[in-house]
PDB file of C-alpha atoms in Angstrom:
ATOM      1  CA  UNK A   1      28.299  33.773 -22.374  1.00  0.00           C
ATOM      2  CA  UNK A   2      25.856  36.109 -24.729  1.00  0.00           C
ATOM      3  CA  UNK A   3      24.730  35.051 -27.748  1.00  0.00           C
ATOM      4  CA  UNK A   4      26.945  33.653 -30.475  1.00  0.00           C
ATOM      5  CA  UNK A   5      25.623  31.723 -33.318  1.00  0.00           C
ATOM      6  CA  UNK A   6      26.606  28.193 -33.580  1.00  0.00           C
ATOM      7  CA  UNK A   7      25.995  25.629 -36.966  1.00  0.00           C
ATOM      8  CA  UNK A   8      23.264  23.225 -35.364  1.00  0.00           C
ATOM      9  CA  UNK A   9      24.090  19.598 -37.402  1.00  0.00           C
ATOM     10  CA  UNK A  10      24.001  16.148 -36.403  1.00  0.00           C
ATOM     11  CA  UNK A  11      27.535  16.328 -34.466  1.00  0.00           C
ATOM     12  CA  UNK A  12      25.168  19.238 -31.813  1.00  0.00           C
ATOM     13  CA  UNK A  13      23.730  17.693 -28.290  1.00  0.00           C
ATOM     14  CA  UNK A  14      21.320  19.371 -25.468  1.00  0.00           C
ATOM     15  CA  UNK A  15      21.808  18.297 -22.073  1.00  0.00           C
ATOM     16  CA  UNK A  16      19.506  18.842 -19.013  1.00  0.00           C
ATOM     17  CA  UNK A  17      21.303  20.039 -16.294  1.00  0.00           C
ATOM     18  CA  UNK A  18      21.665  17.665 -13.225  1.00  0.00           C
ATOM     19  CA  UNK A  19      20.946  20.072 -10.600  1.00  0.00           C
ATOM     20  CA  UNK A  20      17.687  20.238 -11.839  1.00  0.00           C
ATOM     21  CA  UNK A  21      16.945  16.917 -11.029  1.00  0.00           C
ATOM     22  CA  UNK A  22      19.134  16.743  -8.103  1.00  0.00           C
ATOM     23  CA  UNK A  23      19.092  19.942  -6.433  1.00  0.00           C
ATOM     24  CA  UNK A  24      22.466  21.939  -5.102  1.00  0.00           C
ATOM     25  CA  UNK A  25      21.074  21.672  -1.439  1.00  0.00           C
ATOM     26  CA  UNK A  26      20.650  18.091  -1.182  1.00  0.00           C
ATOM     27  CA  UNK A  27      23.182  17.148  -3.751  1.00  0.00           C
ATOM     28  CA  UNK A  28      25.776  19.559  -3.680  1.00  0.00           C
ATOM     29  CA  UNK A  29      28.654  16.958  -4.948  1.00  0.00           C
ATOM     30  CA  UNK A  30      26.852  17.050  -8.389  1.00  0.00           C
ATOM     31  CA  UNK A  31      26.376  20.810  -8.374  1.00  0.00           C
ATOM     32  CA  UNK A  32      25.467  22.305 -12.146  1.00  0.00           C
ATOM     33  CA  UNK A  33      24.073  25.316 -14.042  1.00  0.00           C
ATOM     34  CA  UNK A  34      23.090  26.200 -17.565  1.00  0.00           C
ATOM     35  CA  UNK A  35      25.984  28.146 -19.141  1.00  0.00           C
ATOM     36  CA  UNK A  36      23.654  28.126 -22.780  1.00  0.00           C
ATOM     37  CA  UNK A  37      20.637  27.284 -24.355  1.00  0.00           C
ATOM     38  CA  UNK A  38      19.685  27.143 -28.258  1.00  0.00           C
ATOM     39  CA  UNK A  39      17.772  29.688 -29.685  1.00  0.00           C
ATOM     40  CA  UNK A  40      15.128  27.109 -30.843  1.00  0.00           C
ATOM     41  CA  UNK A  41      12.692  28.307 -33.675  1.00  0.00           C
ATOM     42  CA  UNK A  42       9.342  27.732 -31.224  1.00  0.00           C
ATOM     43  CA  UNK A  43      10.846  27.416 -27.723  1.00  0.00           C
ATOM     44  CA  UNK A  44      12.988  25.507 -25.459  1.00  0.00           C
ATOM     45  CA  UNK A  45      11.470  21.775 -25.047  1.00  0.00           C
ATOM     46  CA  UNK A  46       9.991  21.134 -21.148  1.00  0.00           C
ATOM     47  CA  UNK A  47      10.260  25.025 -20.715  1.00  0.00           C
ATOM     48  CA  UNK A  48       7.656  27.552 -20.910  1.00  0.00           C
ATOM     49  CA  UNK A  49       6.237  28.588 -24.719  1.00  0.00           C
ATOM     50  CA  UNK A  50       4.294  31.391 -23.441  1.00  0.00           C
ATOM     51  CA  UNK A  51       5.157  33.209 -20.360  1.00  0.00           C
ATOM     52  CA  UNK A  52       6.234  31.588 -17.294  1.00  0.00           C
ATOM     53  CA  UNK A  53       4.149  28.536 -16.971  1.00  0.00           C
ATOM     54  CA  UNK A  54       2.792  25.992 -17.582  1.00  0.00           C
ATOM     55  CA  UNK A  55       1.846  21.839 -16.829  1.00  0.00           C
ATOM     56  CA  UNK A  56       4.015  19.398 -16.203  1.00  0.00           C
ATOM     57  CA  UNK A  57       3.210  15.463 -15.771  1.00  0.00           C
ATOM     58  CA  UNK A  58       5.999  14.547 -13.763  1.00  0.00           C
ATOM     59  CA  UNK A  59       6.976  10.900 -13.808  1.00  0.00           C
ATOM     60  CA  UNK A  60       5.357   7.813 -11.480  1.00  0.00           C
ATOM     61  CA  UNK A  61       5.030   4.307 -12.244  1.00  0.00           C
ATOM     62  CA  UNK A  62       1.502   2.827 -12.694  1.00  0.00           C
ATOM     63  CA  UNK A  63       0.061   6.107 -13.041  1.00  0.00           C
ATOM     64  CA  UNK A  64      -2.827   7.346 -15.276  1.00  0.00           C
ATOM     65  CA  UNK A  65      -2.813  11.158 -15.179  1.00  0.00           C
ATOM     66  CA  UNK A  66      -5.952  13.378 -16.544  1.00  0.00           C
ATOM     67  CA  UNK A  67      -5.702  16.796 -17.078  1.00  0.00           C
ATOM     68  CA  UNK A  68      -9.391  17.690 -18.042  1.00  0.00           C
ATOM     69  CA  UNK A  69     -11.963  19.795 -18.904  1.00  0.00           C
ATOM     70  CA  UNK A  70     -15.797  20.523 -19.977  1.00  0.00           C
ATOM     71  CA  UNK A  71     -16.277  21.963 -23.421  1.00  0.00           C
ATOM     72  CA  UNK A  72     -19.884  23.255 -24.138  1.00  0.00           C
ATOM     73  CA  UNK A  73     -20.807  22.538 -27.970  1.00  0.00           C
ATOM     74  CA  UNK A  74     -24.921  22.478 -28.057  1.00  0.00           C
ATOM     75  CA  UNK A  75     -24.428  25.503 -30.597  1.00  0.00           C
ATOM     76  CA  UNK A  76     -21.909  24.630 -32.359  1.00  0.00           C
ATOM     77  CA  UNK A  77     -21.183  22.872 -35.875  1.00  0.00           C
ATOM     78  CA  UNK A  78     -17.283  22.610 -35.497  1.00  0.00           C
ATOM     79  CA  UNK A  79     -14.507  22.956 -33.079  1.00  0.00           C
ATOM     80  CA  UNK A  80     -11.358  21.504 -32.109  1.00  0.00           C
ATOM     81  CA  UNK A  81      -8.631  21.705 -29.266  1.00  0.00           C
ATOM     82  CA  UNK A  82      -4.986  23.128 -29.661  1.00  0.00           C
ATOM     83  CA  UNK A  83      -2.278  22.691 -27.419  1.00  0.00           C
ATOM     84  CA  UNK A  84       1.885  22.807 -27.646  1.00  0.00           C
ATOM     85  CA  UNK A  85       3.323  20.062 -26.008  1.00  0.00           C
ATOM     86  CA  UNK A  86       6.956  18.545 -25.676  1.00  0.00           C
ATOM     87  CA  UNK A  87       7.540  15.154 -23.838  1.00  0.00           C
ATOM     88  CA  UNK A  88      10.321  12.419 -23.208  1.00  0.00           C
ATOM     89  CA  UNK A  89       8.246   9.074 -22.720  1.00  0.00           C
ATOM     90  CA  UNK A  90       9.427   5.714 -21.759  1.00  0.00           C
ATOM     91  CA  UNK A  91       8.888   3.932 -25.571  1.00  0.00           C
ATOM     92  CA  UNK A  92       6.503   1.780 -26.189  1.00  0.00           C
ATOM     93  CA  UNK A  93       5.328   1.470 -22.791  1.00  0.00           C
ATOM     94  CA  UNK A  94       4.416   5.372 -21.373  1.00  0.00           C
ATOM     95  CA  UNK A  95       1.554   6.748 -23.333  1.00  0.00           C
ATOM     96  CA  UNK A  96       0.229  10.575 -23.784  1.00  0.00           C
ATOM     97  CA  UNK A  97      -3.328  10.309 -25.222  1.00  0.00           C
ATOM     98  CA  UNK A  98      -5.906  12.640 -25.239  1.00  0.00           C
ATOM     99  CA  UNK A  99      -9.316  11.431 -23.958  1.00  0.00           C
ATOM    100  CA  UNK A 100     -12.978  12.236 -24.596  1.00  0.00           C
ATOM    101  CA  UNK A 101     -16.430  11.488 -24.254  1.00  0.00           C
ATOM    102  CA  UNK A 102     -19.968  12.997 -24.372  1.00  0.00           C
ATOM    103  CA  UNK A 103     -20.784  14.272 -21.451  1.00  0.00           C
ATOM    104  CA  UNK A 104     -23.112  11.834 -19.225  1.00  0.00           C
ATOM    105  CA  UNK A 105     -22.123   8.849 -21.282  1.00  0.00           C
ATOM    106  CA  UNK A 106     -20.006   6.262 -21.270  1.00  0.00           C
ATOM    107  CA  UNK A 107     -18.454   6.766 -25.092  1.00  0.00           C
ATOM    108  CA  UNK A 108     -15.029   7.273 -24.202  1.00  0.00           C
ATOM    109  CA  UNK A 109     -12.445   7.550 -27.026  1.00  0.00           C
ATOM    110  CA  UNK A 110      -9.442   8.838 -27.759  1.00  0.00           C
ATOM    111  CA  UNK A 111      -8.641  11.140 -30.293  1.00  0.00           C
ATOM    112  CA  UNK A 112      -5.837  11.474 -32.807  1.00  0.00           C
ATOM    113  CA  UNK A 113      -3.286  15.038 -33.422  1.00  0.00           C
ATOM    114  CA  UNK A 114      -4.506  16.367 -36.675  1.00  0.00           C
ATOM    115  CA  UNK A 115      -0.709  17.046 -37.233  1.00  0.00           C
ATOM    116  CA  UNK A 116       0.458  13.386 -37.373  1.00  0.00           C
ATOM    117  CA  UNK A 117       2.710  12.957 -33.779  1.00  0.00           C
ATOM    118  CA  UNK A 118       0.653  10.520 -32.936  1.00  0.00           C
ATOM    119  CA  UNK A 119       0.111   6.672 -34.015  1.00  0.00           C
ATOM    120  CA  UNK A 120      -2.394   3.650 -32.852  1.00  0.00           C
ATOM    121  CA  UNK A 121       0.479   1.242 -31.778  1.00  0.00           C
ATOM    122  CA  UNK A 122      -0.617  -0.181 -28.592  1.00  0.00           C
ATOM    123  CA  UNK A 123       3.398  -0.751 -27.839  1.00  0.00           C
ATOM    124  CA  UNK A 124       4.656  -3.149 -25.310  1.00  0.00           C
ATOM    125  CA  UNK A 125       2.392  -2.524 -21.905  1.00  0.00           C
ATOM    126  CA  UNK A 126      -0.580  -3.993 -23.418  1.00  0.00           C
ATOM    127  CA  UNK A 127       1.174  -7.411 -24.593  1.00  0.00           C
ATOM    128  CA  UNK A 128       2.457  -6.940 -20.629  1.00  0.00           C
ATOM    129  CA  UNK A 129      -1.145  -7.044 -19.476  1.00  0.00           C
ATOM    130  CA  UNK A 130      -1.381  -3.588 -17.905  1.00  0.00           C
ATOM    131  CA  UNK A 131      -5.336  -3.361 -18.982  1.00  0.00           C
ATOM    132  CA  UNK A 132      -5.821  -6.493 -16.679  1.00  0.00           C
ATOM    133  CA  UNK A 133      -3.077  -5.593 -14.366  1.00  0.00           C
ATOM    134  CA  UNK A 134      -3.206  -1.473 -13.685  1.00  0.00           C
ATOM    135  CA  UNK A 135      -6.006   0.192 -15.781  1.00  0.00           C
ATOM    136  CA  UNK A 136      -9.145  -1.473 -17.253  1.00  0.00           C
ATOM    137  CA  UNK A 137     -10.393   1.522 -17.959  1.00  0.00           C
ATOM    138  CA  UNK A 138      -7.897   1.563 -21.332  1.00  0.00           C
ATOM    139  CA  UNK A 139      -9.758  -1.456 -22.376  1.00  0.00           C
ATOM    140  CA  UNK A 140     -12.296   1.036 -23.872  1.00  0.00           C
ATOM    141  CA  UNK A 141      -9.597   1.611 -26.162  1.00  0.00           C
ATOM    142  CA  UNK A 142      -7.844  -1.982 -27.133  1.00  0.00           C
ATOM    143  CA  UNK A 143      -8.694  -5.178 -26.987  1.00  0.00           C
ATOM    144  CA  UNK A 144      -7.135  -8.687 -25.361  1.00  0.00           C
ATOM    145  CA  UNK A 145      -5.374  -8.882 -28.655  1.00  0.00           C
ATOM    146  CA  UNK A 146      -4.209  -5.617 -28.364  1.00  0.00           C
ATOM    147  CA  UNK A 147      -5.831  -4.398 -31.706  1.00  0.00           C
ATOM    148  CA  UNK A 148      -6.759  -0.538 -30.611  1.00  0.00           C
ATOM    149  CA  UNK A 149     -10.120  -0.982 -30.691  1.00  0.00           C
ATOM    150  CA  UNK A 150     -11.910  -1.078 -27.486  1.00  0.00           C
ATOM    151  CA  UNK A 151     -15.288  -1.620 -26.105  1.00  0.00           C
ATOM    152  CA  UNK A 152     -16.357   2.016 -26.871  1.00  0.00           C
ATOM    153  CA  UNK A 153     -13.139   3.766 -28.720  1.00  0.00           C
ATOM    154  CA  UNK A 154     -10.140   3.590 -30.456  1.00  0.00           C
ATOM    155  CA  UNK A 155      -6.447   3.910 -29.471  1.00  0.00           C
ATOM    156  CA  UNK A 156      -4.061   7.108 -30.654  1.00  0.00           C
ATOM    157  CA  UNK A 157      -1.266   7.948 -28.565  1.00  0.00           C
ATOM    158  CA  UNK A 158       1.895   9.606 -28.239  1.00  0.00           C
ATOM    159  CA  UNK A 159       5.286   7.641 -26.596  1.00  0.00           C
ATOM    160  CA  UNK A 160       9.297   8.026 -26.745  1.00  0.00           C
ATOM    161  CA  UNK A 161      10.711  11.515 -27.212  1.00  0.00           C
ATOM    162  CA  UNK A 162       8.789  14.886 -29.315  1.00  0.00           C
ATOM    163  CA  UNK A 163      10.181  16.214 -32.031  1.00  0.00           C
ATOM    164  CA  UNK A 164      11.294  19.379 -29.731  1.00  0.00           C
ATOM    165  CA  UNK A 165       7.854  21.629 -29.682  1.00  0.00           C
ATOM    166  CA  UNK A 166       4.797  19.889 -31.031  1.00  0.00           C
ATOM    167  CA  UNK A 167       1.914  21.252 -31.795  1.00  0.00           C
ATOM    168  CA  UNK A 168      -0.897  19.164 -31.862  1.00  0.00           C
ATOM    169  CA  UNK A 169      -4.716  19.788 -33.213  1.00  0.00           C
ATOM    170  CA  UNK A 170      -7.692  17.804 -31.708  1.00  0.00           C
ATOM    171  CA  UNK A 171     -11.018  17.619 -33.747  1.00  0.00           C
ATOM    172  CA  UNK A 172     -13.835  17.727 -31.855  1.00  0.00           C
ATOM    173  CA  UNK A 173     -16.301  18.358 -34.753  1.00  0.00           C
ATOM    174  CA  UNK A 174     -17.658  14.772 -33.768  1.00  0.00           C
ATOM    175  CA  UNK A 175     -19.660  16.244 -30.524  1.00  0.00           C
ATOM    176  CA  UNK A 176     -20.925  19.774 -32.374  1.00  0.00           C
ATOM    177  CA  UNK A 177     -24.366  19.909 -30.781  1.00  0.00           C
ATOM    178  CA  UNK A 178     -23.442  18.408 -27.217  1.00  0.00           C
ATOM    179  CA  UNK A 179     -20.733  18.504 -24.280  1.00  0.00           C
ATOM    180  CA  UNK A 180     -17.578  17.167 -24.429  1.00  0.00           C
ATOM    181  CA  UNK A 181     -15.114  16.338 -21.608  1.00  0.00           C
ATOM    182  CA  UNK A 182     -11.802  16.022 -22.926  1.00  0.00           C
ATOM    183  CA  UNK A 183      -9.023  14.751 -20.637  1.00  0.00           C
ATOM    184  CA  UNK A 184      -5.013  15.152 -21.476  1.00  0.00           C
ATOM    185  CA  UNK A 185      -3.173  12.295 -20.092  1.00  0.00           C
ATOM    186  CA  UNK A 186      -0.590  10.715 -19.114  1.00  0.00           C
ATOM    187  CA  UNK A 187      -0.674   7.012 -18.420  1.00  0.00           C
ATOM    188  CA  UNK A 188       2.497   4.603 -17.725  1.00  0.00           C
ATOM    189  CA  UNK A 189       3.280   1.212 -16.642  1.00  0.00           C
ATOM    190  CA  UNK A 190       4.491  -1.161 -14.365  1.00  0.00           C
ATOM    191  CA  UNK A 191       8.069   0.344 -13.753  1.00  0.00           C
ATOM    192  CA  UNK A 192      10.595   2.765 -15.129  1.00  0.00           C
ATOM    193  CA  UNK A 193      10.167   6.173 -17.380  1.00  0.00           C
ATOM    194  CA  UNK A 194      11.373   9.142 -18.554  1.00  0.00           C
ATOM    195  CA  UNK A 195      10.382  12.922 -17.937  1.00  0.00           C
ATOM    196  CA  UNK A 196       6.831  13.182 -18.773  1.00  0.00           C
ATOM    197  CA  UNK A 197       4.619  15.535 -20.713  1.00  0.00           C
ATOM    198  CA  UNK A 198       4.835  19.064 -20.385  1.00  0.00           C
ATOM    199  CA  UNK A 199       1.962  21.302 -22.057  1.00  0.00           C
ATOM    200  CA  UNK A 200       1.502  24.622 -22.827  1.00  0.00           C
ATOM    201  CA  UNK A 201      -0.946  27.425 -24.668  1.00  0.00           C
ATOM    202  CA  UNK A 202      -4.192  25.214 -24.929  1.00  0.00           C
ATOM    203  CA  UNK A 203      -7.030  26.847 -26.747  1.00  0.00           C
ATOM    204  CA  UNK A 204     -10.418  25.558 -27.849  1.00  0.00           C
ATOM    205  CA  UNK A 205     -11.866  26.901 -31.237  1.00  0.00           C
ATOM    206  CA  UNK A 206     -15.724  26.432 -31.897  1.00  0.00           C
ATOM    207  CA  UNK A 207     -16.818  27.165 -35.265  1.00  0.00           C
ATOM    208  CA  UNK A 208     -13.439  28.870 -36.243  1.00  0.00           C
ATOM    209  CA  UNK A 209     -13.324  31.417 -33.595  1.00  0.00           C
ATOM    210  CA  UNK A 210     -11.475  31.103 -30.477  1.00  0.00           C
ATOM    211  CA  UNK A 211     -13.729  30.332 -27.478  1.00  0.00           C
ATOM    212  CA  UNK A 212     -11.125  29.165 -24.831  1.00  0.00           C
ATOM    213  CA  UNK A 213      -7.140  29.779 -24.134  1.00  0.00           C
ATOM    214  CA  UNK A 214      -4.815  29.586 -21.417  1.00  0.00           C
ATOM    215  CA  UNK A 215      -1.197  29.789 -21.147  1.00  0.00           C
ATOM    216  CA  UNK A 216      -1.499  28.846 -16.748  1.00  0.00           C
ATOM    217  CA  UNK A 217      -0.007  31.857 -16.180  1.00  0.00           C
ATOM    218  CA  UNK A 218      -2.972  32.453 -13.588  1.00  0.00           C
ATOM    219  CA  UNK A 219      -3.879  28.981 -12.493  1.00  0.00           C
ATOM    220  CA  UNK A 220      -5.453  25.890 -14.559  1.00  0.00           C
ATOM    221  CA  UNK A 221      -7.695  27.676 -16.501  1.00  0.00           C
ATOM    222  CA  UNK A 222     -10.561  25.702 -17.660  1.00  0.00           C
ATOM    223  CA  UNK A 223      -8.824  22.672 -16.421  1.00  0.00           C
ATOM    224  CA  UNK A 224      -9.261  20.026 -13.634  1.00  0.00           C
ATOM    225  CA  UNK A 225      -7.073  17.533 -12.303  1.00  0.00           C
ATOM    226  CA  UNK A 226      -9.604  14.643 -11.129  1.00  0.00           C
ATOM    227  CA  UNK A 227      -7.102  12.245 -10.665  1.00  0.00           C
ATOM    228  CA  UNK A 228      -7.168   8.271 -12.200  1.00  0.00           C
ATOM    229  CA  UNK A 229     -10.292   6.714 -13.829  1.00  0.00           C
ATOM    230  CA  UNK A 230     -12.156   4.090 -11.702  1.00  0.00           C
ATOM    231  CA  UNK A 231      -9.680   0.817 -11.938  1.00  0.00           C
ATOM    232  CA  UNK A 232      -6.488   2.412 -11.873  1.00  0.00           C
ATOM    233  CA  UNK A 233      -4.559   3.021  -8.070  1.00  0.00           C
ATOM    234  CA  UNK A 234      -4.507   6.353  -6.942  1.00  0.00           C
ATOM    235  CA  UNK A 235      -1.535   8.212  -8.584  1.00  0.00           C
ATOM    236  CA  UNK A 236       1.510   9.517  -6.170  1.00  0.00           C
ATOM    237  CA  UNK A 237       1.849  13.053  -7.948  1.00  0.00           C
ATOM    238  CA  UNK A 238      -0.322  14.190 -10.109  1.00  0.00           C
ATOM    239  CA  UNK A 239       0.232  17.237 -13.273  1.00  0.00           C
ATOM    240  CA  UNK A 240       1.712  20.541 -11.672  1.00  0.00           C
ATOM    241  CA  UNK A 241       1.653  23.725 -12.771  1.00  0.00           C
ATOM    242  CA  UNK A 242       5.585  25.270 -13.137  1.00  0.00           C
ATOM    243  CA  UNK A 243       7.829  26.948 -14.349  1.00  0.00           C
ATOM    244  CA  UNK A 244      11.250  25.386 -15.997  1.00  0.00           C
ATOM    245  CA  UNK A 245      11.967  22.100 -14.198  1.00  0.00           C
ATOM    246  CA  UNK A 246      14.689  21.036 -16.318  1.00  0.00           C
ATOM    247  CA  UNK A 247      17.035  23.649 -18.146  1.00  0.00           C
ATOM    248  CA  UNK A 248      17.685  22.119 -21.724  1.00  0.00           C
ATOM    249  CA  UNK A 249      21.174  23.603 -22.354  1.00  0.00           C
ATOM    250  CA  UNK A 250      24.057  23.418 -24.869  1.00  0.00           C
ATOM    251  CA  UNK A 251      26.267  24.175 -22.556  1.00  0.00           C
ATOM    252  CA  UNK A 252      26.593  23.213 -19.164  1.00  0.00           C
ATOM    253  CA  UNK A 253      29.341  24.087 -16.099  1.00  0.00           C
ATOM    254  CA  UNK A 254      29.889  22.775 -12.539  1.00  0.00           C
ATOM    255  CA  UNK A 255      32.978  24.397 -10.797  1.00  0.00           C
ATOM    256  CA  UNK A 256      35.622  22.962 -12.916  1.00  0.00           C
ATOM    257  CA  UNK A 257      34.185  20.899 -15.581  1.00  0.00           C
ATOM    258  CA  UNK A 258      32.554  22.953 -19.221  1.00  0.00           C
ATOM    259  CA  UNK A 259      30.580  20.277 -21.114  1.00  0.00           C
ATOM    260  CA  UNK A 260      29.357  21.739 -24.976  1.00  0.00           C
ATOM    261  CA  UNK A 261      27.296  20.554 -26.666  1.00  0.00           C
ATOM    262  CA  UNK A 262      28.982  21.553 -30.080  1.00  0.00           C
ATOM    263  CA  UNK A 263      32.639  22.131 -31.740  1.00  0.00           C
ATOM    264  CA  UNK A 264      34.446  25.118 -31.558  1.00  0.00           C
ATOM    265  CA  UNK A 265      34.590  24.964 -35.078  1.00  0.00           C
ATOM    266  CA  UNK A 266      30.621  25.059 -34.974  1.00  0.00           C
ATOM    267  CA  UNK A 267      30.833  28.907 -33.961  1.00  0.00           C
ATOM    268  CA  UNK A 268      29.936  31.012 -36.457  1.00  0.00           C
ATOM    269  CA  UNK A 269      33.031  33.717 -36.279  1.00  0.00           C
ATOM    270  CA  UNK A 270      36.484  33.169 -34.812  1.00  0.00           C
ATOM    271  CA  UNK A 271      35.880  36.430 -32.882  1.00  0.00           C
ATOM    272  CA  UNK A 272      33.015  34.573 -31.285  1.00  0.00           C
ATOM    273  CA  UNK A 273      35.384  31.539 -30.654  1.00  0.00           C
ATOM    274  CA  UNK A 274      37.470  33.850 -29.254  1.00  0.00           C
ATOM    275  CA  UNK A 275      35.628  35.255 -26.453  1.00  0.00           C
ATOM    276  CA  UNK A 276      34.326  31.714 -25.734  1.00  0.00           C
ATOM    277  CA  UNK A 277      37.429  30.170 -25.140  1.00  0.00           C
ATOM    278  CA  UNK A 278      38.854  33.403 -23.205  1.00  0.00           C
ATOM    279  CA  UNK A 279      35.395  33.127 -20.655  1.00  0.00           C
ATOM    280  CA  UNK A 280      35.886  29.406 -20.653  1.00  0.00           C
ATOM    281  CA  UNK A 281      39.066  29.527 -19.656  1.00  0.00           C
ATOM    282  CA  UNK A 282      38.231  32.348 -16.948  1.00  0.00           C
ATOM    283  CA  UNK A 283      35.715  29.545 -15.451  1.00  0.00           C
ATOM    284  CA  UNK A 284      38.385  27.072 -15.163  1.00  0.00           C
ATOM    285  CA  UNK A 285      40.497  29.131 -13.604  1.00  0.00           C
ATOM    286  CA  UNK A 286      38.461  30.869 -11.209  1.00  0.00           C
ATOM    287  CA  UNK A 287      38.872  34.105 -12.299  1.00  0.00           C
TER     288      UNK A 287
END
């Protein structure tokens, strides 16, 4: 289509296009493609933010799904870890967290986002029983009455849909002087979900200089994928590194269907609504 500038307001949508989900080949009755995508200040949400990669969760019930790595901080008084991040969790019941403990002890904790997105609500799974039922190793984290204290940590997570882009901030000031292992995860219930996490340009910072950064464009980085924590099954998929999985669009087109995601009276310029309705109409009628 080009680009044409559209009023975003609450009467805009996004889609994800089906044939991402359910590709051409095997589906070819529900055949799809992305005719546009908002410019979005920051990036796309489950795309790329920096090059062409970068982690995705994926989705599988009764999984608990680490993304981790080692952080050496013997000389250090300070340091924290950054990370962009968009997700579409099952509320109140999928959790992203972000994990940590001192090296060669059992302190595990996990940590809040400096920036706010996320809460200690210990949602629905816990009054469901999943410590008891799928992972007792979150019982570190909240308690039978699920208050989100645990037997060495608190609760902070992350559930239902980001706010497009987030950027989140991790202290780790608290193990200056030691080793850290900090784990990114994703851990869900008993049944159902939603997309997952996706995560992009991590980067440690250790007394205000950057020590650590990776966008994946060459592989994991820093970063292992050790699977569940002792308790927990073993997961079916675990995070992969990709490129766009799902193509966030405002508009979308299968061979004689045009679904937008916004008014024609949204379009900035009625030359602009012009050549959209002229190529629009070319779609439909095969030309």
């Amino acid at each position: 289509m080009g680009q044409f500038w559209v009023q975003i307001n609450t009467g805009t949508a996004s889609f994800i296009v089906t044939s991402s989900i359910l590709p051409n080949t095997e589906f070819p009755q529900f055949a799809s493609e992305r005719l546009a995508a908002w410019d979005a200040a920051g990036g796309l949400p489950f795309e790329p933010v920096s090059g062409d990669w970068q982690m995705a969760s994926g989705h599988d019930d009764a999984a608990y799904k680490r993304l981790s790595t080692t952080i050496d901080l013997t000389g250090a008084s300070s340091a924290s870890l950054e990370f962009a991040t968009s997700y579409a969790i099952e509320t109140d019941w999928d959790y992203l967290i972000v994990e940590a403990h001192t090296v060669g002890a059992d302190d595990w904790t996990t940590l809040p986002d400096s920036n706010g997105n996320t809460t200690q609500d210990t949602g629905q799974s816990c009054l469901a029983g999943w410590v008891n039922l799928l992972h007792p190793f979150l019982a570190r984290y909240m308690d039978a009455a699920c208050n989100p204290t645990g037997t060495t940590g608190a609760w902070h997570a992350a559930t239902g849909a980001s706010s497009g882009i987030e950027n989140w901030s991790i202290d780790l000031t608290a193990w200056a002087g030691a080793e850290v292992e900090v784990s990114i995860s994703y851990v869900t219930d008993f049944a159902a979900g939603d997309l997952g996490v996706f995560l992009d340009d991590v980067a440690v910072t250790i007394d205000g200089s950057p020590a650590v950064a990776t966008s994946f464009e060459d592989g994991l980085g820093p970063f292992t994928i050790p699977g569940p924590p002792p308790g927990s099954a073993p997961n079916n998929s675990d995070w992969m590194r990709v490129g766009i999985l799902f193509g966030v669009s405002s508009m979308i087109a299968t061979e004689d269907t045009l679904l937008f995601g916004f008014g024609f009276e949204g379009i900035s310029t009625a030359d602009e609504r012009n050549e959209v309705m002229a190529r629009s109409l070319e779609h439909l009628l095969g030309e």
